[in-house]
Amino acid sequence: MPAVRESAPSLPAVSQARTAVYMDTLVTIEVVEPAPDDVAARIEAAFGWFARVEAVCSRFDPESDLSQLCRQPGVEVRVDPLLYRAIEFALSVARASGGAFDPTVGRTLAAQGFDTNYRTGERTVSEAAATGGLDDVVLDASARTVLLRRPLTLDLGAVAKGFAIDLAAHELRGCPNFAINAGGDLYLAGNNPDGEPWRIGIRHPRIPEAILTEVAVSGVAVCTSGDYDRPRPDGQPGHHIVEPRSGRSASGVASVTVIALTAMLADALGTAAFVLGPERGIAFLEAQGVDGLIISADLAQHATSEFHRRLV
Ligand code: AMP
Ligand code: MG
């Protein structure tokens, strides 16, 4: 008689998830078993990085290190290491993108109504005429100082969220499987509760609930910038990603999704590619060695040459 074999159905692994609001967006951290005993404390510490990066890098909080820096043009200001890193990184993306990415767009954005602190409802006080540009931000790595040679308003909105995701992911390094989702910008480690690579839907930019395509990923960040994310608060047509030279909303692209090893990179390169437009954006992402998908305003899909490997 053949031996009776028991085949146990493989059940999804148990996971712990918590959601909180940071950076004007919902942040969810999900840890899938096996997890260390102190997993709750680790999730707490991971959220702490969102609070910390926001406190340092927010343009909407007059007390943030960033706001304090912007109130001191002409002065070499020694800044918090996180702020130094974020500005240094933003400037490197600015140079690599030929100025399509530009962290000095803060004043333009504020003038379009992006000037309200989502927690307090208070509006940021506009500084005296801001005239500076990229070349007016001078860094000294050894002294960890930033000098704004002219008055300007820095905006780290395309960097800070990714930065916080990376710091949170580092905090969870003792957990083999987890997902951090900050308003659609993600970092995925290990496997999902089914024991498989995480499957991430890329949404249709014009049909809110529709998924255009799906990628399967692990050990990477997936960040998306969409023209649907944040409409201009002043009632004018347009959104939150500006073409720095004209000051208008970048118009050739509906959404960009970038897959990279860190979320700070995926976040910033996606914003840069958005401004560059479909053709130059894809060439830029290829040159930076990351995978990406750009949906142009006419809804055509433009992908880097290796992107298809990620598709489900
Ligand atoms: P994301 O959320 O990654 O799509 O980035 C959009 C955010 O980046 C905006 O909310 C602004 O804070 C900032 N931003 C807008 N335009 C630019 C630009 N041309 N270069 C750098 N940052 C920008
Ligand atoms: Mg971005």
Short mmCIF file of C-alpha atoms and ligand atoms in Angstrom, two decimals:
data_model
loop_
_atom_site.label_atom_id
_atom_site.label_comp_id
_atom_site.label_asym_id
_atom_site.label_seq_id
_atom_site.Cartn_x
_atom_site.Cartn_y
_atom_site.Cartn_z
CA MET A 1 0.00 0.00 0.00
CA PRO A 2 1.44 3.38 -0.90
CA ALA A 3 2.30 5.59 2.03
CA VAL A 4 -0.17 8.30 2.70
CA ARG A 5 1.48 11.62 2.11
CA GLU A 6 0.26 14.66 3.87
CA SER A 7 0.44 17.73 1.78
CA ALA A 8 0.08 20.79 3.95
CA PRO A 9 -1.26 23.77 2.08
CA SER A 10 1.21 26.63 2.34
CA LEU A 11 -0.45 29.35 4.32
CA PRO A 12 0.45 32.99 3.90
CA ALA A 13 2.97 34.10 6.51
CA VAL A 14 1.69 36.32 9.28
CA SER A 15 2.61 39.95 9.01
CA GLN A 16 2.41 43.08 11.11
CA ALA A 17 1.45 46.37 9.55
CA ARG A 18 1.19 49.92 10.85
CA THR A 19 0.16 53.12 9.13
CA ALA A 20 0.85 56.73 10.08
CA VAL A 21 0.85 60.12 8.38
CA TYR A 22 4.14 61.82 7.60
CA MET A 23 5.14 64.27 4.87
CA ASP A 24 1.49 64.85 4.01
CA THR A 25 1.09 61.25 2.96
CA LEU A 26 0.08 57.85 4.36
CA VAL A 27 3.07 55.71 5.30
CA THR A 28 2.55 51.98 5.82
CA ILE A 29 5.20 49.61 7.09
CA GLU A 30 4.44 45.90 6.80
CA VAL A 31 6.79 43.26 8.19
CA VAL A 32 6.28 39.63 7.14
CA GLU A 33 7.46 36.68 9.24
CA PRO A 34 9.96 35.49 10.23
CA ALA A 35 10.47 38.61 12.29
CA PRO A 36 12.52 39.33 15.42
CA ASP A 37 10.71 39.50 18.79
CA ASP A 38 11.17 43.24 19.01
CA VAL A 39 9.59 43.85 15.61
CA ALA A 40 7.08 46.37 16.99
CA ALA A 41 9.92 48.48 18.39
CA ARG A 42 11.77 48.28 15.09
CA ILE A 43 8.71 49.44 13.15
CA GLU A 44 8.40 52.30 15.64
CA ALA A 45 12.05 53.24 15.10
CA ALA A 46 11.57 53.05 11.33
CA PHE A 47 8.68 55.54 11.55
CA GLY A 48 10.98 57.71 13.65
CA TRP A 49 13.09 58.38 10.55
CA PHE A 50 10.08 59.79 8.71
CA ALA A 51 9.50 62.16 11.63
CA ARG A 52 13.17 63.09 11.74
CA VAL A 53 13.62 63.71 8.00
CA GLU A 54 10.40 65.74 7.93
CA ALA A 55 11.50 67.83 10.92
CA VAL A 56 14.82 68.58 9.22
CA CYS A 57 13.88 68.88 5.53
CA SER A 58 10.36 70.38 5.43
CA ARG A 59 9.88 73.64 3.54
CA PHE A 60 6.51 74.09 5.29
CA ASP A 61 7.79 74.13 8.87
CA PRO A 62 9.42 77.43 9.87
CA GLU A 63 11.37 75.58 12.57
CA SER A 64 12.88 72.98 10.23
CA ASP A 65 16.61 73.06 9.64
CA LEU A 66 15.86 73.72 5.97
CA SER A 67 13.71 76.79 6.74
CA GLN A 68 16.34 78.10 9.14
CA LEU A 69 18.98 77.75 6.46
CA CYS A 70 16.85 79.58 3.90
CA ARG A 71 16.47 82.51 6.32
CA GLN A 72 20.25 83.03 6.30
CA PRO A 73 21.42 83.83 2.79
CA GLY A 74 25.04 84.93 2.63
CA VAL A 75 25.97 82.90 5.72
CA GLU A 76 27.88 79.61 5.78
CA VAL A 77 25.48 77.59 7.92
CA ARG A 78 26.59 74.38 9.58
CA VAL A 79 23.65 72.04 9.07
CA ASP A 80 22.28 68.75 10.35
CA PRO A 81 23.99 65.78 8.63
CA LEU A 82 20.66 64.62 7.18
CA LEU A 83 20.02 68.02 5.63
CA TYR A 84 23.54 68.18 4.25
CA ARG A 85 23.14 64.75 2.66
CA ALA A 86 19.74 65.60 1.16
CA ILE A 87 20.99 68.88 -0.37
CA GLU A 88 24.20 67.31 -1.63
CA PHE A 89 22.23 64.52 -3.27
CA ALA A 90 19.67 66.93 -4.78
CA LEU A 91 22.48 69.01 -6.29
CA SER A 92 24.10 65.92 -7.80
CA VAL A 93 20.81 64.95 -9.50
CA ALA A 94 20.40 68.56 -10.62
CA ARG A 95 23.79 68.50 -12.34
CA ALA A 96 23.25 65.03 -13.85
CA SER A 97 19.90 66.11 -15.30
CA GLY A 98 21.19 69.38 -16.74
CA GLY A 99 19.00 71.39 -14.38
CA ALA A 100 15.69 69.63 -15.11
CA PHE A 101 15.82 68.61 -11.48
CA ASP A 102 16.29 71.73 -9.41
CA PRO A 103 15.86 71.99 -5.62
CA THR A 104 15.73 75.80 -5.87
CA VAL A 105 12.16 75.66 -7.25
CA GLY A 106 10.69 76.29 -3.78
CA ARG A 107 9.69 79.87 -4.45
CA THR A 108 7.96 78.98 -7.73
CA LEU A 109 5.99 76.25 -5.98
CA ALA A 110 5.04 78.52 -3.08
CA ALA A 111 3.78 81.13 -5.55
CA GLN A 112 1.53 78.47 -7.09
CA GLY A 113 -0.09 77.80 -3.74
CA PHE A 114 2.12 75.00 -2.47
CA ASP A 115 2.71 76.96 0.70
CA THR A 116 0.52 75.43 3.41
CA ASN A 117 1.64 73.22 6.28
CA TYR A 118 -0.70 70.21 6.15
CA ARG A 119 -0.57 69.69 9.91
CA THR A 120 -1.06 73.24 11.16
CA GLY A 121 -2.79 74.82 8.14
CA GLU A 122 -0.32 77.71 8.45
CA ARG A 123 1.09 79.24 5.32
CA THR A 124 4.79 79.66 4.87
CA VAL A 125 5.95 83.25 4.94
CA SER A 126 7.39 84.18 1.59
CA GLU A 127 10.91 85.52 1.82
CA ALA A 128 12.13 88.63 0.09
CA ALA A 129 12.41 88.23 -3.68
CA ALA A 130 14.29 85.00 -4.19
CA THR A 131 16.67 85.40 -7.06
CA GLY A 132 19.12 82.56 -6.69
CA GLY A 133 19.56 79.37 -8.65
CA LEU A 134 21.54 76.15 -8.48
CA ASP A 135 24.94 77.88 -8.71
CA ASP A 136 24.11 79.88 -5.60
CA VAL A 137 24.10 76.80 -3.36
CA VAL A 138 27.66 76.23 -2.15
CA LEU A 139 28.55 73.18 -0.08
CA ASP A 140 31.60 72.52 2.05
CA ALA A 141 31.73 68.83 2.93
CA SER A 142 34.51 69.05 5.51
CA ALA A 143 32.81 71.81 7.50
CA ARG A 144 29.32 70.42 6.65
CA THR A 145 28.15 73.91 5.77
CA VAL A 146 25.74 75.24 3.18
CA LEU A 147 26.03 78.78 1.83
CA LEU A 148 23.16 80.32 -0.12
CA ARG A 149 24.90 83.09 -2.03
CA ARG A 150 21.56 84.76 -2.81
CA PRO A 151 18.14 84.50 -1.20
CA LEU A 152 16.35 81.37 -2.36
CA THR A 153 13.87 78.79 -1.18
CA LEU A 154 15.11 75.23 -1.34
CA ASP A 155 12.57 72.43 -1.79
CA LEU A 156 13.52 68.84 -1.03
CA GLY A 157 10.12 67.37 -1.82
CA ALA A 158 11.52 65.05 -4.47
CA VAL A 159 14.26 63.71 -2.20
CA ALA A 160 13.05 63.66 1.40
CA LYS A 161 10.45 60.92 1.15
CA GLY A 162 12.86 58.54 -0.57
CA PHE A 163 15.55 59.42 1.96
CA ALA A 164 13.21 58.61 4.87
CA ILE A 165 12.19 55.32 3.22
CA ASP A 166 15.86 54.31 2.93
CA LEU A 167 16.61 55.18 6.55
CA ALA A 168 13.50 53.27 7.67
CA ALA A 169 14.52 50.28 5.54
CA HIS A 170 17.94 50.32 7.18
CA GLU A 171 16.25 50.31 10.57
CA LEU A 172 14.40 47.13 9.55
CA ARG A 173 17.54 45.34 8.36
CA GLY A 174 16.98 42.57 10.94
CA CYS A 175 13.74 41.66 9.15
CA PRO A 176 14.15 39.67 5.95
CA ASN A 177 10.73 40.50 4.50
CA PHE A 178 9.06 43.89 4.61
CA ALA A 179 7.42 46.60 2.56
CA ILE A 180 7.50 50.33 3.19
CA ASN A 181 4.87 52.30 1.28
CA ALA A 182 4.93 56.08 1.51
CA GLY A 183 2.13 57.29 -0.71
CA GLY A 184 3.05 54.99 -3.56
CA ASP A 185 6.81 55.31 -3.16
CA LEU A 186 8.00 51.92 -1.96
CA TYR A 187 10.88 49.84 -0.73
CA LEU A 188 10.40 46.08 -0.88
CA ALA A 189 12.63 43.61 0.95
CA GLY A 190 12.54 39.84 0.62
CA ASN A 191 9.16 38.27 -0.05
CA ASN A 192 5.48 39.04 0.40
CA PRO A 193 3.21 37.01 2.74
CA ASP A 194 2.81 34.37 -0.01
CA GLY A 195 6.57 33.80 0.01
CA GLU A 196 7.02 35.39 -3.40
CA PRO A 197 8.60 38.59 -4.66
CA TRP A 198 6.42 41.62 -4.01
CA ARG A 199 4.02 42.45 -6.84
CA ILE A 200 3.56 46.14 -7.40
CA GLY A 201 0.83 47.55 -9.60
CA ILE A 202 1.59 50.64 -11.66
CA ARG A 203 -1.58 52.63 -11.83
CA HIS A 204 -3.22 54.06 -14.89
CA PRO A 205 -2.58 57.81 -14.74
CA ARG A 206 -6.11 58.70 -15.93
CA ILE A 207 -8.32 55.95 -14.44
CA PRO A 208 -7.99 56.09 -10.65
CA GLU A 209 -8.61 52.43 -9.75
CA ALA A 210 -7.08 50.85 -12.86
CA ILE A 211 -3.71 49.08 -12.90
CA LEU A 212 -1.77 49.48 -16.13
CA THR A 213 0.87 46.88 -15.51
CA GLU A 214 2.53 44.97 -12.68
CA VAL A 215 6.14 44.37 -11.65
CA ALA A 216 7.59 41.70 -9.34
CA VAL A 217 10.45 43.02 -7.24
CA SER A 218 12.60 42.38 -4.20
CA GLY A 219 15.44 44.34 -2.62
CA VAL A 220 14.64 47.50 -4.53
CA ALA A 221 12.68 50.73 -4.33
CA VAL A 222 9.83 51.54 -6.71
CA CYS A 223 8.86 55.22 -6.85
CA THR A 224 6.22 56.88 -8.98
CA SER A 225 5.61 60.54 -9.78
CA GLY A 226 2.27 61.39 -11.38
CA ASP A 227 0.71 64.58 -12.67
CA TYR A 228 -2.46 63.46 -10.83
CA ASP A 229 -0.73 63.45 -7.42
CA ARG A 230 -1.00 67.07 -6.34
CA PRO A 231 -2.95 69.61 -8.40
CA ARG A 232 -1.99 73.28 -8.12
CA PRO A 233 -3.72 74.70 -5.03
CA ASP A 234 -4.17 78.15 -6.59
CA GLY A 235 -6.84 76.88 -9.00
CA GLN A 236 -4.69 77.19 -12.11
CA PRO A 237 -4.26 74.10 -14.28
CA GLY A 238 -1.15 72.13 -13.48
CA HIS A 239 0.49 70.13 -10.74
CA HIS A 240 3.43 69.89 -8.35
CA ILE A 241 6.32 69.12 -10.73
CA VAL A 242 7.67 72.24 -12.37
CA GLU A 243 9.91 72.84 -15.32
CA PRO A 244 12.50 75.03 -13.57
CA ARG A 245 13.25 77.39 -16.45
CA SER A 246 9.67 78.33 -17.32
CA GLY A 247 8.18 77.83 -13.85
CA ARG A 248 5.27 75.97 -15.48
CA SER A 249 4.06 72.47 -14.67
CA ALA A 250 6.01 69.90 -16.70
CA SER A 251 3.55 68.79 -19.36
CA GLY A 252 4.85 65.98 -21.57
CA VAL A 253 4.48 63.20 -19.02
CA ALA A 254 1.57 61.72 -17.07
CA SER A 255 3.62 59.48 -14.78
CA VAL A 256 7.09 58.05 -14.24
CA THR A 257 7.95 54.90 -12.29
CA VAL A 258 11.57 54.20 -11.41
CA ILE A 259 13.04 51.04 -9.90
CA ALA A 260 16.39 51.54 -8.17
CA LEU A 261 18.44 50.18 -5.29
CA THR A 262 17.54 53.08 -3.03
CA ALA A 263 14.33 55.04 -2.69
CA MET A 264 16.13 58.38 -2.63
CA LEU A 265 17.56 57.59 -6.04
CA ALA A 266 14.29 56.24 -7.47
CA ASP A 267 12.34 59.20 -6.07
CA ALA A 268 14.65 61.92 -7.40
CA LEU A 269 15.44 60.32 -10.75
CA GLY A 270 11.71 59.86 -11.38
CA THR A 271 11.04 63.53 -10.79
CA ALA A 272 13.98 64.47 -13.03
CA ALA A 273 12.78 62.16 -15.82
CA PHE A 274 9.30 63.64 -15.47
CA VAL A 275 10.66 67.10 -16.27
CA LEU A 276 12.92 65.82 -19.06
CA GLY A 277 9.97 64.27 -20.92
CA PRO A 278 9.52 60.81 -22.45
CA GLU A 279 12.51 60.54 -24.81
CA ARG A 280 15.13 62.45 -22.86
CA GLY A 281 13.76 61.00 -19.63
CA ILE A 282 14.30 57.41 -20.77
CA ALA A 283 17.80 58.23 -22.05
CA PHE A 284 18.55 59.83 -18.67
CA LEU A 285 17.29 56.80 -16.70
CA GLU A 286 19.33 54.45 -18.92
CA ALA A 287 22.43 56.59 -18.35
CA GLN A 288 21.82 56.45 -14.58
CA GLY A 289 21.60 52.65 -14.74
CA VAL A 290 18.06 52.32 -13.39
CA ASP A 291 14.87 50.78 -14.77
CA GLY A 292 11.93 52.98 -15.50
CA LEU A 293 8.59 53.37 -17.23
CA ILE A 294 7.35 56.73 -18.47
CA ILE A 295 3.71 57.15 -19.48
CA SER A 296 3.59 60.20 -21.69
CA ALA A 297 0.71 62.66 -21.72
CA ASP A 298 -0.76 60.83 -24.74
CA LEU A 299 -0.65 57.63 -22.63
CA ALA A 300 2.10 55.95 -24.69
CA GLN A 301 4.45 53.75 -22.65
CA HIS A 302 8.19 54.38 -22.83
CA ALA A 303 10.42 51.94 -20.96
CA THR A 304 14.13 51.49 -20.37
CA SER A 305 15.59 48.49 -22.19
CA GLU A 306 15.63 46.21 -19.12
CA PHE A 307 12.29 47.22 -17.66
CA HIS A 308 10.42 44.29 -19.21
CA ARG A 309 12.42 41.89 -17.00
CA ARG A 310 10.52 43.26 -14.02
CA LEU A 311 7.06 42.71 -15.48
CA VAL A 312 4.90 39.99 -13.99
P1 AMP B 1 7.65 63.51 -6.44
O1 AMP B 1 6.74 63.48 -5.26
O2 AMP B 1 8.80 62.61 -6.32
O3 AMP B 1 6.94 63.41 -7.71
O4 AMP B 1 8.33 64.94 -6.42
C1 AMP B 1 7.55 66.09 -6.58
C2 AMP B 1 8.03 67.11 -5.60
O5 AMP B 1 9.34 67.55 -6.00
C3 AMP B 1 7.19 68.35 -5.62
O6 AMP B 1 6.14 68.25 -4.69
C4 AMP B 1 8.19 69.42 -5.25
O7 AMP B 1 8.36 69.44 -3.86
C5 AMP B 1 9.47 68.94 -5.88
N1 AMP B 1 9.74 69.43 -7.24
C6 AMP B 1 8.87 69.90 -8.16
N2 AMP B 1 9.50 70.20 -9.32
C7 AMP B 1 10.81 69.88 -9.13
C8 AMP B 1 11.97 69.96 -9.95
N3 AMP B 1 11.94 70.42 -11.21
N4 AMP B 1 13.15 69.55 -9.41
C9 AMP B 1 13.21 69.09 -8.15
N5 AMP B 1 12.16 68.99 -7.33
C10 AMP B 1 10.97 69.40 -7.80
MG MG B 2 10.21 61.69 -7.09
#
